[in-house]
GROMACS .gro file of C-alpha atoms in nm:
model
  239
    1UNK     CA    1   2.632  -2.842  -3.005
    2UNK     CA    2   2.338  -2.935  -2.785
    3UNK     CA    3   2.120  -2.664  -2.632
    4UNK     CA    4   1.969  -2.751  -2.293
    5UNK     CA    5   1.688  -2.522  -2.171
    6UNK     CA    6   1.703  -2.512  -1.792
    7UNK     CA    7   1.413  -2.577  -1.559
    8UNK     CA    8   1.517  -2.488  -1.205
    9UNK     CA    9   1.281  -2.619  -0.940
   10UNK     CA   10   1.218  -2.484  -0.592
   11UNK     CA   11   0.910  -2.561  -0.388
   12UNK     CA   12   0.750  -2.717  -0.694
   13UNK     CA   13   0.783  -2.396  -0.898
   14UNK     CA   14   1.000  -2.298  -1.194
   15UNK     CA   15   1.241  -2.033  -1.069
   16UNK     CA   16   1.574  -1.866  -1.144
   17UNK     CA   17   1.830  -1.749  -0.891
   18UNK     CA   18   2.083  -1.472  -0.940
   19UNK     CA   19   2.436  -1.611  -0.889
   20UNK     CA   20   2.294  -1.903  -0.693
   21UNK     CA   21   2.155  -1.673  -0.421
   22UNK     CA   22   1.842  -1.829  -0.271
   23UNK     CA   23   1.732  -1.483  -0.155
   24UNK     CA   24   1.734  -1.351  -0.513
   25UNK     CA   25   1.470  -1.573  -0.666
   26UNK     CA   26   1.230  -1.505  -0.952
   27UNK     CA   27   0.934  -1.739  -1.006
   28UNK     CA   28   0.862  -1.799  -1.375
   29UNK     CA   29   0.590  -2.063  -1.348
   30UNK     CA   30   0.392  -2.287  -1.117
   31UNK     CA   31   0.359  -2.583  -1.357
   32UNK     CA   32   0.699  -2.737  -1.438
   33UNK     CA   33   0.550  -2.999  -1.671
   34UNK     CA   34   0.383  -2.726  -1.878
   35UNK     CA   35   0.715  -2.542  -1.896
   36UNK     CA   36   0.885  -2.859  -2.021
   37UNK     CA   37   0.621  -2.904  -2.291
   38UNK     CA   38   0.668  -2.541  -2.392
   39UNK     CA   39   1.041  -2.581  -2.457
   40UNK     CA   40   0.996  -2.909  -2.642
   41UNK     CA   41   0.724  -2.754  -2.858
   42UNK     CA   42   0.976  -2.483  -2.948
   43UNK     CA   43   1.233  -2.738  -3.061
   44UNK     CA   44   1.423  -2.849  -2.752
   45UNK     CA   45   1.574  -3.195  -2.793
   46UNK     CA   46   1.688  -3.218  -2.428
   47UNK     CA   47   1.614  -3.051  -2.093
   48UNK     CA   48   1.831  -2.966  -1.792
   49UNK     CA   49   1.650  -2.991  -1.458
   50UNK     CA   50   1.783  -2.862  -1.127
   51UNK     CA   51   1.639  -2.947  -0.786
   52UNK     CA   52   1.745  -2.635  -0.597
   53UNK     CA   53   1.600  -2.761  -0.271
   54UNK     CA   54   1.799  -3.080  -0.311
   55UNK     CA   55   2.119  -2.891  -0.391
   56UNK     CA   56   2.091  -2.689  -0.072
   57UNK     CA   57   1.945  -2.947   0.166
   58UNK     CA   58   2.098  -3.268   0.031
   59UNK     CA   59   1.763  -3.437  -0.032
   60UNK     CA   60   1.511  -3.410  -0.313
   61UNK     CA   61   1.243  -3.149  -0.259
   62UNK     CA   62   1.076  -3.157  -0.600
   63UNK     CA   63   1.026  -3.524  -0.686
   64UNK     CA   64   0.662  -3.481  -0.792
   65UNK     CA   65   0.756  -3.199  -1.031
   66UNK     CA   66   1.047  -3.399  -1.171
   67UNK     CA   67   0.829  -3.702  -1.232
   68UNK     CA   68   0.563  -3.486  -1.398
   69UNK     CA   69   0.821  -3.340  -1.637
   70UNK     CA   70   0.959  -3.679  -1.738
   71UNK     CA   71   0.609  -3.807  -1.804
   72UNK     CA   72   0.514  -3.495  -1.999
   73UNK     CA   73   0.791  -3.503  -2.260
   74UNK     CA   74   0.975  -3.765  -2.463
   75UNK     CA   75   1.315  -3.591  -2.490
   76UNK     CA   76   1.615  -3.677  -2.272
   77UNK     CA   77   1.613  -3.502  -1.935
   78UNK     CA   78   1.904  -3.467  -1.696
   79UNK     CA   79   1.876  -3.371  -1.330
   80UNK     CA   80   2.113  -3.217  -1.079
   81UNK     CA   81   2.073  -3.127  -0.714
   82UNK     CA   82   2.079  -3.334  -0.398
   83UNK     CA   83   2.195  -3.662  -0.552
   84UNK     CA   84   2.421  -3.784  -0.275
   85UNK     CA   85   2.347  -4.153  -0.223
   86UNK     CA   86   2.303  -4.462  -0.437
   87UNK     CA   87   1.938  -4.510  -0.346
   88UNK     CA   88   1.845  -4.163  -0.467
   89UNK     CA   89   2.040  -4.211  -0.788
   90UNK     CA   90   1.859  -4.537  -0.857
   91UNK     CA   91   1.520  -4.384  -0.775
   92UNK     CA   92   1.573  -4.090  -1.009
   93UNK     CA   93   1.695  -4.305  -1.295
   94UNK     CA   94   1.391  -4.526  -1.241
   95UNK     CA   95   1.172  -4.219  -1.297
   96UNK     CA   96   1.301  -4.210  -1.654
   97UNK     CA   97   1.573  -3.946  -1.633
   98UNK     CA   98   1.844  -4.000  -1.895
   99UNK     CA   99   2.134  -3.894  -1.678
  100UNK     CA  100   2.205  -3.735  -1.342
  101UNK     CA  101   2.444  -3.456  -1.250
  102UNK     CA  102   2.648  -3.513  -0.935
  103UNK     CA  103   2.821  -3.212  -0.782
  104UNK     CA  104   2.887  -3.177  -0.411
  105UNK     CA  105   2.927  -3.547  -0.333
  106UNK     CA  106   3.170  -3.602  -0.622
  107UNK     CA  107   3.406  -3.348  -0.467
  108UNK     CA  108   3.362  -3.446  -0.104
  109UNK     CA  109   3.374  -3.823  -0.152
  110UNK     CA  110   3.572  -3.921  -0.463
  111UNK     CA  111   3.579  -4.291  -0.369
  112UNK     CA  112   3.201  -4.300  -0.351
  113UNK     CA  113   3.173  -4.123  -0.685
  114UNK     CA  114   3.407  -4.368  -0.853
  115UNK     CA  115   3.191  -4.650  -0.720
  116UNK     CA  116   2.876  -4.484  -0.858
  117UNK     CA  117   3.040  -4.432  -1.198
  118UNK     CA  118   3.116  -4.802  -1.216
  119UNK     CA  119   2.764  -4.890  -1.105
  120UNK     CA  120   2.597  -4.649  -1.352
  121UNK     CA  121   2.843  -4.610  -1.644
  122UNK     CA  122   2.752  -4.333  -1.883
  123UNK     CA  123   2.452  -4.225  -1.674
  124UNK     CA  124   2.627  -3.975  -1.447
  125UNK     CA  125   2.753  -3.630  -1.538
  126UNK     CA  126   2.966  -3.419  -1.306
  127UNK     CA  127   2.847  -3.073  -1.211
  128UNK     CA  128   3.151  -2.855  -1.154
  129UNK     CA  129   3.048  -2.514  -1.029
  130UNK     CA  130   3.323  -2.258  -0.985
  131UNK     CA  131   3.371  -1.914  -0.839
  132UNK     CA  132   3.697  -1.750  -0.949
  133UNK     CA  133   3.812  -2.086  -1.083
  134UNK     CA  134   3.760  -2.270  -0.753
  135UNK     CA  135   3.501  -2.541  -0.700
  136UNK     CA  136   3.187  -2.448  -0.505
  137UNK     CA  137   2.961  -2.699  -0.328
  138UNK     CA  138   2.641  -2.728  -0.124
  139UNK     CA  139   2.423  -2.524  -0.357
  140UNK     CA  140   2.714  -2.279  -0.410
  141UNK     CA  141   2.714  -2.189  -0.041
  142UNK     CA  142   3.071  -2.314   0.013
  143UNK     CA  143   3.382  -2.256  -0.200
  144UNK     CA  144   3.671  -2.505  -0.179
  145UNK     CA  145   4.041  -2.464  -0.256
  146UNK     CA  146   4.022  -2.712  -0.544
  147UNK     CA  147   4.082  -2.567  -0.893
  148UNK     CA  148   3.795  -2.659  -1.126
  149UNK     CA  149   4.023  -2.783  -1.406
  150UNK     CA  150   4.217  -3.006  -1.168
  151UNK     CA  151   3.897  -3.170  -1.046
  152UNK     CA  152   3.777  -3.215  -1.405
  153UNK     CA  153   4.096  -3.393  -1.509
  154UNK     CA  154   4.075  -3.631  -1.215
  155UNK     CA  155   3.707  -3.709  -1.259
  156UNK     CA  156   3.723  -3.749  -1.637
  157UNK     CA  157   3.914  -4.073  -1.588
  158UNK     CA  158   3.584  -4.231  -1.481
  159UNK     CA  159   3.309  -4.347  -1.725
  160UNK     CA  160   3.112  -4.023  -1.696
  161UNK     CA  161   2.866  -3.887  -1.950
  162UNK     CA  162   2.975  -3.522  -1.938
  163UNK     CA  163   3.096  -3.231  -1.727
  164UNK     CA  164   2.848  -2.952  -1.662
  165UNK     CA  165   3.064  -2.647  -1.594
  166UNK     CA  166   2.903  -2.342  -1.433
  167UNK     CA  167   3.068  -2.008  -1.371
  168UNK     CA  168   2.869  -1.882  -1.071
  169UNK     CA  169   2.957  -1.516  -1.124
  170UNK     CA  170   2.786  -1.528  -1.465
  171UNK     CA  171   2.482  -1.737  -1.367
  172UNK     CA  172   2.153  -1.554  -1.411
  173UNK     CA  173   2.327  -1.222  -1.479
  174UNK     CA  174   2.266  -1.225  -1.856
  175UNK     CA  175   2.606  -1.071  -1.930
  176UNK     CA  176   2.761  -1.352  -2.131
  177UNK     CA  177   2.951  -1.669  -2.041
  178UNK     CA  178   3.312  -1.690  -1.931
  179UNK     CA  179   3.426  -1.809  -2.274
  180UNK     CA  180   3.791  -1.848  -2.180
  181UNK     CA  181   3.714  -2.064  -1.876
  182UNK     CA  182   3.468  -2.278  -2.071
  183UNK     CA  183   3.710  -2.340  -2.358
  184UNK     CA  184   3.995  -2.418  -2.115
  185UNK     CA  185   3.778  -2.675  -1.945
  186UNK     CA  186   3.684  -2.847  -2.272
  187UNK     CA  187   4.048  -2.849  -2.383
  188UNK     CA  188   4.159  -3.000  -2.051
  189UNK     CA  189   3.948  -3.317  -2.076
  190UNK     CA  190   3.836  -3.573  -2.333
  191UNK     CA  191   3.473  -3.590  -2.219
  192UNK     CA  192   3.193  -3.358  -2.337
  193UNK     CA  193   3.173  -3.026  -2.151
  194UNK     CA  194   2.843  -2.842  -2.125
  195UNK     CA  195   2.871  -2.470  -2.050
  196UNK     CA  196   2.638  -2.311  -1.798
  197UNK     CA  197   2.605  -1.958  -1.666
  198UNK     CA  198   2.552  -1.628  -1.848
  199UNK     CA  199   2.446  -1.755  -2.192
  200UNK     CA  200   2.237  -1.461  -2.312
  201UNK     CA  201   2.248  -1.414  -2.689
  202UNK     CA  202   2.264  -1.620  -3.005
  203UNK     CA  203   2.620  -1.492  -3.048
  204UNK     CA  204   2.708  -1.641  -2.707
  205UNK     CA  205   2.579  -1.979  -2.827
  206UNK     CA  206   2.771  -1.947  -3.154
  207UNK     CA  207   3.098  -1.862  -2.974
  208UNK     CA  208   3.063  -2.157  -2.738
  209UNK     CA  209   3.002  -2.389  -3.031
  210UNK     CA  210   3.306  -2.247  -3.212
  211UNK     CA  211   3.507  -2.301  -2.893
  212UNK     CA  212   3.438  -2.672  -2.909
  213UNK     CA  213   3.188  -2.701  -2.625
  214UNK     CA  214   2.960  -3.003  -2.647
  215UNK     CA  215   2.657  -2.815  -2.522
  216UNK     CA  216   2.524  -2.515  -2.334
  217UNK     CA  217   2.252  -2.464  -2.076
  218UNK     CA  218   2.029  -2.160  -2.118
  219UNK     CA  219   1.807  -2.025  -1.843
  220UNK     CA  220   1.698  -1.672  -1.754
  221UNK     CA  221   1.739  -1.519  -2.100
  222UNK     CA  222   1.484  -1.767  -2.240
  223UNK     CA  223   1.237  -1.698  -1.961
  224UNK     CA  224   1.265  -1.322  -1.997
  225UNK     CA  225   1.234  -1.337  -2.375
  226UNK     CA  226   1.575  -1.185  -2.450
  227UNK     CA  227   1.665  -1.493  -2.657
  228UNK     CA  228   1.433  -1.731  -2.836
  229UNK     CA  229   1.503  -2.100  -2.830
  230UNK     CA  230   1.477  -2.108  -3.209
  231UNK     CA  231   1.757  -1.852  -3.238
  232UNK     CA  232   1.973  -2.043  -2.992
  233UNK     CA  233   1.923  -2.369  -3.180
  234UNK     CA  234   2.002  -2.203  -3.512
  235UNK     CA  235   2.324  -2.054  -3.369
  236UNK     CA  236   2.432  -2.391  -3.229
  237UNK     CA  237   2.377  -2.556  -3.565
  238UNK     CA  238   2.552  -2.285  -3.768
  239UNK     CA  239   2.909  -2.381  -3.677
   0.00000   0.00000   0.00000
């Protein structure tokens, strides 16, 4: 199972939000490229980047930081947040990002997303963020009536790279993932599912791997030193 250290960007800084709340932000660094090098030096083989300004506003607010990260490391990097038109997708792939995570626009405009999947096969992942099993959009500010598993089944018919599944209630809270929801999502589709939200301990990583998840994204617990990347990687490889 792949372990993706998260680098969440807001205003050019590395931050973490509690449950996606922009008013509950902690700044962990002012040099995103240095943070990327730090995780790679500790063994990371891939990085998960989030443009929080883009997720909320619908346009990239951290392009310079994203470009600096891609230039600083040689491991695959994926990016989510604010990717809502073909031009932006092309620009971000041209920066050297391995794949992009589309969330809000995939839900709101399925026809457009199908077109983008055909134009960029295997380069787009779907970010499905859920609160109480229902899909949330616009930087988690809006919750739809669409069940997350239903959306996943529909979208997985396209040539997507993966589904990034986030349980908002667990995100940043360091109280463990929603294992049942994550496993149900992976069992519902034939594409890789990457778990996000609440991964706190090496045992969490081990349980997700045992549950068949293709990967997990780890954020706050790494930044606060509650879990080392080495321990997470060892747990992922132990199953």
